[in-house]
Short mmCIF file of C-alpha atoms in Angstrom, two decimals:
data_model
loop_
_atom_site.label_atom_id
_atom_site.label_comp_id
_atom_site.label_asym_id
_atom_site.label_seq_id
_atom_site.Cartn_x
_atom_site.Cartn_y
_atom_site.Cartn_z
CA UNK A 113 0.30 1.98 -15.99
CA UNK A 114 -2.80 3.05 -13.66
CA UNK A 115 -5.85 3.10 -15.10
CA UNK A 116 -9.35 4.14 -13.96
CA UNK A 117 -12.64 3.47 -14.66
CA UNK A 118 -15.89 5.32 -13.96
CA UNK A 119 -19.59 5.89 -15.60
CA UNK A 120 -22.71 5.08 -15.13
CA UNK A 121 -24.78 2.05 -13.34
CA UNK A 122 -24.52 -0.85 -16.00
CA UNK A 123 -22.56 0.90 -19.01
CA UNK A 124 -20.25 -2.26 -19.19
CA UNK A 125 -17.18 -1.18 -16.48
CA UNK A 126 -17.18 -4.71 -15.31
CA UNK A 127 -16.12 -5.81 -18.60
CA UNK A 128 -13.55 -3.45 -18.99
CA UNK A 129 -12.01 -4.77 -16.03
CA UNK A 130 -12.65 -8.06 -16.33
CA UNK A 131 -10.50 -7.66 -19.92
CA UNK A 132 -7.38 -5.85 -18.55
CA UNK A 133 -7.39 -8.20 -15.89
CA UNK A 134 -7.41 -10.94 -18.28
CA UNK A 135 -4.22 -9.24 -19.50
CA UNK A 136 -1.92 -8.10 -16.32
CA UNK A 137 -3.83 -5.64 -14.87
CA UNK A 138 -4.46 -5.75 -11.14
CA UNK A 139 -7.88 -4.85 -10.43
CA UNK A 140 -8.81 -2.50 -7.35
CA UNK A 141 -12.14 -0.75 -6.46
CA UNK A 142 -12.69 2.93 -4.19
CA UNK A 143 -15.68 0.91 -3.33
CA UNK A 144 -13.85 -2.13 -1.73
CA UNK A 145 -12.56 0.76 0.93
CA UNK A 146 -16.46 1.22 1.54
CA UNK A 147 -16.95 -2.61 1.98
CA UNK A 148 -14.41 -2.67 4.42
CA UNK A 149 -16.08 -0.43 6.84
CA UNK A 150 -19.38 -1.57 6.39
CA UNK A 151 -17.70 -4.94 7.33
CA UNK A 152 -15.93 -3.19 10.62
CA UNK A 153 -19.68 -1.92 11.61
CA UNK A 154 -21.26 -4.95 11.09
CA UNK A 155 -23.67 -3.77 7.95
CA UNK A 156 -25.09 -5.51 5.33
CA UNK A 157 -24.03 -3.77 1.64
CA UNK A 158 -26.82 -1.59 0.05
CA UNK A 159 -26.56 0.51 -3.03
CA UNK A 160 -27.62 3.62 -0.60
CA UNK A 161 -25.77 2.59 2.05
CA UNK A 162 -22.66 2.43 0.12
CA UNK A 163 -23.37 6.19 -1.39
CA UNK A 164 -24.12 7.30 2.50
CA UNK A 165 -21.14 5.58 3.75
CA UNK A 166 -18.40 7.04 0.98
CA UNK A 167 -20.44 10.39 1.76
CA UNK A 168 -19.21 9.92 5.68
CA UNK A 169 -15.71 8.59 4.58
CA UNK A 170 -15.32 11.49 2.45
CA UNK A 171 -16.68 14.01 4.90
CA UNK A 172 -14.31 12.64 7.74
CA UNK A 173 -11.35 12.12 5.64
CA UNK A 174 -11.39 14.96 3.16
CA UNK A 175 -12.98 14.11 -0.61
CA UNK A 176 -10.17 12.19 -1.86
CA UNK A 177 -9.96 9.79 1.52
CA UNK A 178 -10.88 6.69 -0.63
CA UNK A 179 -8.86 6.96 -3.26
CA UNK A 180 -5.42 8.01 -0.61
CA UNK A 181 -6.53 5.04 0.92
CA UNK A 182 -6.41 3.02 -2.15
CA UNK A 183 -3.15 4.48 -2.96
CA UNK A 184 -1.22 3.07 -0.01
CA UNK A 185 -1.63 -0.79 -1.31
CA UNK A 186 -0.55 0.37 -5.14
CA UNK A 187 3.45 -1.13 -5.70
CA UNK A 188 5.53 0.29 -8.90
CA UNK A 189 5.81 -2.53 -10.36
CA UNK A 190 2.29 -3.12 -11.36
CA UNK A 191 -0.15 -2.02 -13.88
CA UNK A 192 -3.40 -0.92 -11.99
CA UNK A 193 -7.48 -0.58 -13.14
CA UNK A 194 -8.89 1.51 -10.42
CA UNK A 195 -12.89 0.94 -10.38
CA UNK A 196 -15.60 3.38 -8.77
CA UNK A 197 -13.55 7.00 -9.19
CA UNK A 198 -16.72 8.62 -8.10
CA UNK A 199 -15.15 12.22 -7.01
CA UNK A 200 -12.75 14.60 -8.95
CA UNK A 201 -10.57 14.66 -5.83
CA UNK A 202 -9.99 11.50 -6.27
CA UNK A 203 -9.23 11.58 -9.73
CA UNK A 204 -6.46 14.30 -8.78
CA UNK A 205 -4.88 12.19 -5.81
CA UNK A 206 -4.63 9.33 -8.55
CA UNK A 207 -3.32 12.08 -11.15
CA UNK A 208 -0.69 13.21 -8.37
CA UNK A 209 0.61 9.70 -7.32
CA UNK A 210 1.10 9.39 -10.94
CA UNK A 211 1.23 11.89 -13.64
CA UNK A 212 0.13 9.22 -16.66
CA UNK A 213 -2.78 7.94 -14.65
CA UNK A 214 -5.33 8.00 -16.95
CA UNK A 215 -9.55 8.34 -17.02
CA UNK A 216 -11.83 5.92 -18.93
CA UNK A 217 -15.33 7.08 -18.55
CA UNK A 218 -17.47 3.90 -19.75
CA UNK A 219 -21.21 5.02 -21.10
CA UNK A 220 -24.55 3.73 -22.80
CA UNK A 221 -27.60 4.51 -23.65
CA UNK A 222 -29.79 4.93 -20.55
CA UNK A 223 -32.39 2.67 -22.17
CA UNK A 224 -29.57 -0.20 -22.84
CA UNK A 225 -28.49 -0.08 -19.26
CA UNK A 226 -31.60 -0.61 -18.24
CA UNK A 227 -31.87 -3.94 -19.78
CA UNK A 228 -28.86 -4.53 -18.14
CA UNK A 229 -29.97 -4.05 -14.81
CA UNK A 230 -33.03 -6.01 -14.75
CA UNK A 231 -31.28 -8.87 -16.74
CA UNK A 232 -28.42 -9.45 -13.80
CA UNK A 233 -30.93 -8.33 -10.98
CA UNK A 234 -28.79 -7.13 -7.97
CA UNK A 235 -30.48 -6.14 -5.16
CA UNK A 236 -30.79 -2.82 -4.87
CA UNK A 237 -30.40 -2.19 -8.41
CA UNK A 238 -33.53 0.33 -9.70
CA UNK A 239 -36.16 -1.68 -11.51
CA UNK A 240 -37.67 1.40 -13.86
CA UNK A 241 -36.08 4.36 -15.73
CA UNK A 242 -37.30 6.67 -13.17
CA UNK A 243 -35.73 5.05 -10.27
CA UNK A 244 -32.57 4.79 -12.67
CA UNK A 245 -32.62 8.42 -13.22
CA UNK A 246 -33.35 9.41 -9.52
CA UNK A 247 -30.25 7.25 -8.15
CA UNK A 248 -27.94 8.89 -10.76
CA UNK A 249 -29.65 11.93 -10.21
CA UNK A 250 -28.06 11.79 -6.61
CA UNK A 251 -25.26 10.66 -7.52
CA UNK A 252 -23.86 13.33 -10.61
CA UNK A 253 -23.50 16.20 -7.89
CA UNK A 254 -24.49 18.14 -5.26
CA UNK A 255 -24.45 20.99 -2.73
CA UNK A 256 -22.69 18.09 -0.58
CA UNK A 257 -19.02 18.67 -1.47
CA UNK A 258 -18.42 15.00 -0.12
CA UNK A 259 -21.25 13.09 -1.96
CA UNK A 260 -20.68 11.75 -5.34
CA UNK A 261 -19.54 14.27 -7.90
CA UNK A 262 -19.65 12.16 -11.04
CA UNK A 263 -20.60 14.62 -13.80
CA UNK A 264 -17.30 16.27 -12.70
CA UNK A 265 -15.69 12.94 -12.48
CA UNK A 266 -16.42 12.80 -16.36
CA UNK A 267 -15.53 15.99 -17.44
CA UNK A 268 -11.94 14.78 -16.00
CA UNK A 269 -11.96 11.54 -17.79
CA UNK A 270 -9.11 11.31 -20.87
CA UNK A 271 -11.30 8.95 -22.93
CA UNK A 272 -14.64 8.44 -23.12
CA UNK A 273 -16.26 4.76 -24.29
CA UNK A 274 -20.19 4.12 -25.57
CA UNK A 275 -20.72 0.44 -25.07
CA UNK A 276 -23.53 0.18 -27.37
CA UNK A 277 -22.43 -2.54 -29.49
CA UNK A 278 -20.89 -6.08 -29.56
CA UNK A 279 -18.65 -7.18 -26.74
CA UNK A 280 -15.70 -7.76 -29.31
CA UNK A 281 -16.14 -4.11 -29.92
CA UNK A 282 -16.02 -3.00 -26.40
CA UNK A 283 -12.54 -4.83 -25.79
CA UNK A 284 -11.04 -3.48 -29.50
CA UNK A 285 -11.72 0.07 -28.14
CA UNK A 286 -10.30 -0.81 -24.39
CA UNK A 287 -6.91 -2.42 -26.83
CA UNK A 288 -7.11 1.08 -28.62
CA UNK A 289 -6.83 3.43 -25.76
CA UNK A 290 -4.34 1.02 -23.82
CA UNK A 291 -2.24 1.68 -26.77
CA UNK A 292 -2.73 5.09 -26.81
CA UNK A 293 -1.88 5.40 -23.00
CA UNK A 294 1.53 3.25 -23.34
CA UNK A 295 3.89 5.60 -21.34
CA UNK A 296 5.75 5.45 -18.46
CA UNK A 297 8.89 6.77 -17.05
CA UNK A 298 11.93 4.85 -16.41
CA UNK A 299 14.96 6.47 -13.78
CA UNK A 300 17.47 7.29 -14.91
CA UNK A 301 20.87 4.95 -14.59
CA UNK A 302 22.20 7.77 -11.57
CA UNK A 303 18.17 7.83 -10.11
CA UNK A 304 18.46 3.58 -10.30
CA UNK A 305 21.97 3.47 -8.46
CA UNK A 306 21.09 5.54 -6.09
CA UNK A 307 17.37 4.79 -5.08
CA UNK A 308 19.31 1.41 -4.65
CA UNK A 309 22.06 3.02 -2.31
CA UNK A 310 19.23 4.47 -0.31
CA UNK A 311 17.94 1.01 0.43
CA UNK A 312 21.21 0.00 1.12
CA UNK A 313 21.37 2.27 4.08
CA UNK A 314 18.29 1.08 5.53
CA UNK A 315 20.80 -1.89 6.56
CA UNK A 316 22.73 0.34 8.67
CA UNK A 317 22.82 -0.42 12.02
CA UNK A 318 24.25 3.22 12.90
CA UNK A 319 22.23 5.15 15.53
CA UNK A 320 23.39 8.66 14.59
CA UNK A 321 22.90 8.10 10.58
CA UNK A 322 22.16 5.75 7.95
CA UNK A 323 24.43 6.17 4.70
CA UNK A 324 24.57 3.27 1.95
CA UNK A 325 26.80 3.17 -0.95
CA UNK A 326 26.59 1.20 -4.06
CA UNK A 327 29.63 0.18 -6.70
CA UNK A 328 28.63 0.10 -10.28
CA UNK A 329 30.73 -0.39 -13.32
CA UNK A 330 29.61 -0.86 -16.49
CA UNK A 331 25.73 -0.50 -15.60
CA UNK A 332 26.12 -3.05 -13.52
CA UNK A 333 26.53 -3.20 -9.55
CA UNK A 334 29.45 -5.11 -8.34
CA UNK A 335 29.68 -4.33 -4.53
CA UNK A 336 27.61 -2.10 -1.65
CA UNK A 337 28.41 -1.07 1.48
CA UNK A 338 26.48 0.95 4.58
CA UNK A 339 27.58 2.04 8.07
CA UNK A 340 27.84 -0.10 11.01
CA UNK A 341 30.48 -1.46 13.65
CA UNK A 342 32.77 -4.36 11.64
CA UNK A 343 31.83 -7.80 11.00
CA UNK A 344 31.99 -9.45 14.05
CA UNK A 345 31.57 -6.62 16.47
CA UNK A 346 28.06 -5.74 18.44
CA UNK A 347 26.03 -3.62 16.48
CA UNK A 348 25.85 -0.09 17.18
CA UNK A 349 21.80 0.08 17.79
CA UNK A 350 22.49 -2.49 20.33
CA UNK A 351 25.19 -0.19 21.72
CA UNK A 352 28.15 -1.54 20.16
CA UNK A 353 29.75 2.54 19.53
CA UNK A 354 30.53 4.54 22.19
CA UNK A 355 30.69 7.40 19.80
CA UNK A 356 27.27 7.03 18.44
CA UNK A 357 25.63 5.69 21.61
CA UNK A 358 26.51 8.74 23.16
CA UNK A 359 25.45 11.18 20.52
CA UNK A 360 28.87 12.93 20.68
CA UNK A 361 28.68 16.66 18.23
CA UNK A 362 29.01 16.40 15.10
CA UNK A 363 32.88 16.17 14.03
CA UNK A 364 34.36 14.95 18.30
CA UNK A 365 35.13 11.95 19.66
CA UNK A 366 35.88 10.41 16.52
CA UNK A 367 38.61 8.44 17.77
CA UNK A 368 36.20 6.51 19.75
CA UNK A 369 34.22 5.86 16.88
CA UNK A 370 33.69 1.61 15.93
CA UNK A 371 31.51 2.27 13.13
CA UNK A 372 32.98 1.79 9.23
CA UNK A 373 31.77 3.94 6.85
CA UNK A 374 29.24 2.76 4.26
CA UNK A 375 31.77 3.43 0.94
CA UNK A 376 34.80 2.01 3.23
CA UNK A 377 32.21 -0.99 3.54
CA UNK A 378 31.89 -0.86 -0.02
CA UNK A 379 35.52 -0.81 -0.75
CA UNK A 380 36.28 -3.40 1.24
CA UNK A 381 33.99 -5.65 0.30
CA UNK A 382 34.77 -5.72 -2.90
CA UNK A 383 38.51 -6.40 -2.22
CA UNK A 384 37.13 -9.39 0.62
CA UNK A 385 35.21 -11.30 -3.03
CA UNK A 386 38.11 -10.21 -5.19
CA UNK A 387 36.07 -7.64 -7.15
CA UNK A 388 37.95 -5.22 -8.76
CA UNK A 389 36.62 -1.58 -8.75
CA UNK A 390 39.32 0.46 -10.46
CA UNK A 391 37.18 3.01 -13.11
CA UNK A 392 34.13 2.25 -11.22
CA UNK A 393 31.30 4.53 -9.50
CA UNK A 394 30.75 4.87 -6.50
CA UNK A 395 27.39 6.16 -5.27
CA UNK A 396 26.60 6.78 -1.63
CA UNK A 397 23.84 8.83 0.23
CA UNK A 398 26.33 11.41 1.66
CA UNK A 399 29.65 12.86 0.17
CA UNK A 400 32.09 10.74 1.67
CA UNK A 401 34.26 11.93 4.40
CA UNK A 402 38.40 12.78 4.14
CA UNK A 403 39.08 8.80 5.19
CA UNK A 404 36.48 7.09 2.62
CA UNK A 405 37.46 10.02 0.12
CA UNK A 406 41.33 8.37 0.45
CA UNK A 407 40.29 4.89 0.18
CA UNK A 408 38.39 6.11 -3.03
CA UNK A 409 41.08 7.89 -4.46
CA UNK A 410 43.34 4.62 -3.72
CA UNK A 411 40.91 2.10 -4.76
CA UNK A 412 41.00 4.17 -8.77
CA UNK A 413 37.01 4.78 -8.43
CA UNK A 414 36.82 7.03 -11.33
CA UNK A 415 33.76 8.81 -9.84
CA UNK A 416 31.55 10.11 -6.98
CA UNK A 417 27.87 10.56 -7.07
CA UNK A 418 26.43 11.72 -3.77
CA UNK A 419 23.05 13.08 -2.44
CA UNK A 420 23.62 15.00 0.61
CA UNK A 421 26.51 17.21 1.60
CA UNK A 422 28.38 15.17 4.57
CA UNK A 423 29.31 17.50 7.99
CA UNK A 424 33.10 19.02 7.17
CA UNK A 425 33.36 17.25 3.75
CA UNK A 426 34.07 20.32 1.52
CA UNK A 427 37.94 19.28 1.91
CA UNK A 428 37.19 15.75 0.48
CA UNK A 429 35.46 16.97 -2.50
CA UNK A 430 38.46 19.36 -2.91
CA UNK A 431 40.66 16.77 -2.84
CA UNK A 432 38.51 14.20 -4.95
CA UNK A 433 39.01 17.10 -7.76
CA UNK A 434 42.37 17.49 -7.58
CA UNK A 435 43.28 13.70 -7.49
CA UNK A 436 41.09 13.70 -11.19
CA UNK A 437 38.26 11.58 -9.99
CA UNK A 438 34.96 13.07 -11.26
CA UNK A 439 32.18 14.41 -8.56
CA UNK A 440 28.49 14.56 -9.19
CA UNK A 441 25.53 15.86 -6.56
CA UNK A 442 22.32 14.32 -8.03
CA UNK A 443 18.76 14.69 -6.28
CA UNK A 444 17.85 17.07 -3.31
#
């Protein structure tokens, strides 16, 4: 779950996030970006110059630069509150790195957050209502279309929040609308095995191509494999295949080929442990080739899921058919 936060100066964000912090959340802030590079240049933090500096960052990098920075340090296996959304392109980057990110827009009375300002006394922070009014003046929208846009900001928000009461009401609405945003997708059992199979290949020490395959019976993985040259043998990035190392066309040489295939790996690894695979599944990156497609056939693998059509492999996939062992293409 990704949630972000936005409103006005002092309408009680910092509470919000302090209370889904207190319960898993991961806080991060757009404005922690701006800190960053007022750190690189040596700057001391201002109010303006943090509005001047996201205006430059913004500029350079396009409107949503803060938040596709932001994005590169977010991990899927983490719920997220995302502080200082101050630009709808940034709400839309969020949005398109994932669909149920979702908007709180925090608010109070203008005379309440007042109050609040004087009473923690940052500096920088405006001192009357008519400083109040000309900093978030500046900062609802412009002819600038990389200044702050946060009047558009709101009109993108999912829920709105007025934080004019107790604090114990503040964190029962928060509770409210984080049960009201409980959804997330989970893959699918083939979009599991094979994200896992693509991982897999990142193992392979092939130079001409990476393919990983992963076992699973019952729901449950019980042996992978990826391409390489055998146990015991230089690798082939270190030029262990004269096939590879050479680059030969697709489909020659293959006699001098040392590298094992990543569902023969697969195979024979489970038979090394003493795993049995008979009724399994075998998923691999590529549709295995006529030698894998025997072993698989021989090994009683009751199916093949595979991702990308492998050079010269429509007569495997022929023969997988006819020997009765299911075939599957998932993904693009």
């Amino acid at each position: 779950m990704i949630l972000g936060v936005s409103g006005p100066y002092a309408a009680g964000k910092g509470e919000v996030i302090a209370y889904l912090e207190e319960r898993s959340f991961y806080g991060l802030s757009l404005s922690d970006v701006i800190r960053q590079e007022l750190e690189a240049l040596d700057l001391s933090e201002t109010r303006e110059r943090m509005i001047e500096t996201g205006t430059r960052l913004r500029s350079e990098g396009g409107p949503a630069a803060l938040a596709t920075r932001l994005i590169e340090q977010l991990l899927p296996d983490r719920n997220y509150v995302i502080d200082s959304i101050r630009h709808p392109a940034e709400v839309e980057a969020l949005r398109a790195h994932d669909p149920a990110f979702r908007l709180l827009w925090v608010d109070a009375d203008e005379a309440v957050r007042l109050e609040r300002l004087k009473s923690r006394g940052r500096p920088g922070d405006p001192e009357t209502l008519a400083d109040m009014r000309r900093l978030e003046g500046r900062e609802q929208g412009g002819d600038d279309p990389a200044g702050q846009q946060l009047a558009a900001v709101r009109a993108l928000a999912h829920f709105e929040l007025e934080n004019t009461g107790s604090l114990a009401h503040l964190h029962a609405e928060v509770q409210r609308i984080l049960e009201r945003s409980l959804f997330f997708e989970r893959p699918s059992w083939d979009e599991y095995f094979m994200s896992i199979a693509r991982v897999v290949a990142s193992r392979s020490n092939c130079v001409k191509r990476k393919v990983g395959a992963v076992i699973a019976k019952d729901r449950r993985i019980i042996s992978t494999g990826y391409n390489g040259t055998p146990r015991g043998v230089r690798n082939c990035n270190e030029g262990g295949c004269p096939r590879c190392n050479s680059f030969a066309q697709g489909g020659a040489q293959l006699e001098e080929c040392l590298c094992s295939h990543g569902e023969e790996n697969a195979i024979t690894q489970a038979a090394y442990h003493g795993v049995r695979v008979p009724d399994g599944t075998i998923y691999t990156t590529f549709s295995p080739c006529l030698m894998c497609t025997k072993m698989i056939i021989n090994a009683g693998l009751a199916e093949v899921v595979y991702n990308a059509d492998y050079p010269l492999g429509e007569v495997s996939l022929e023969l997988l058919r006819e020997a009765g062992v299911k075939v599957r293409r998932v993904g693009g």
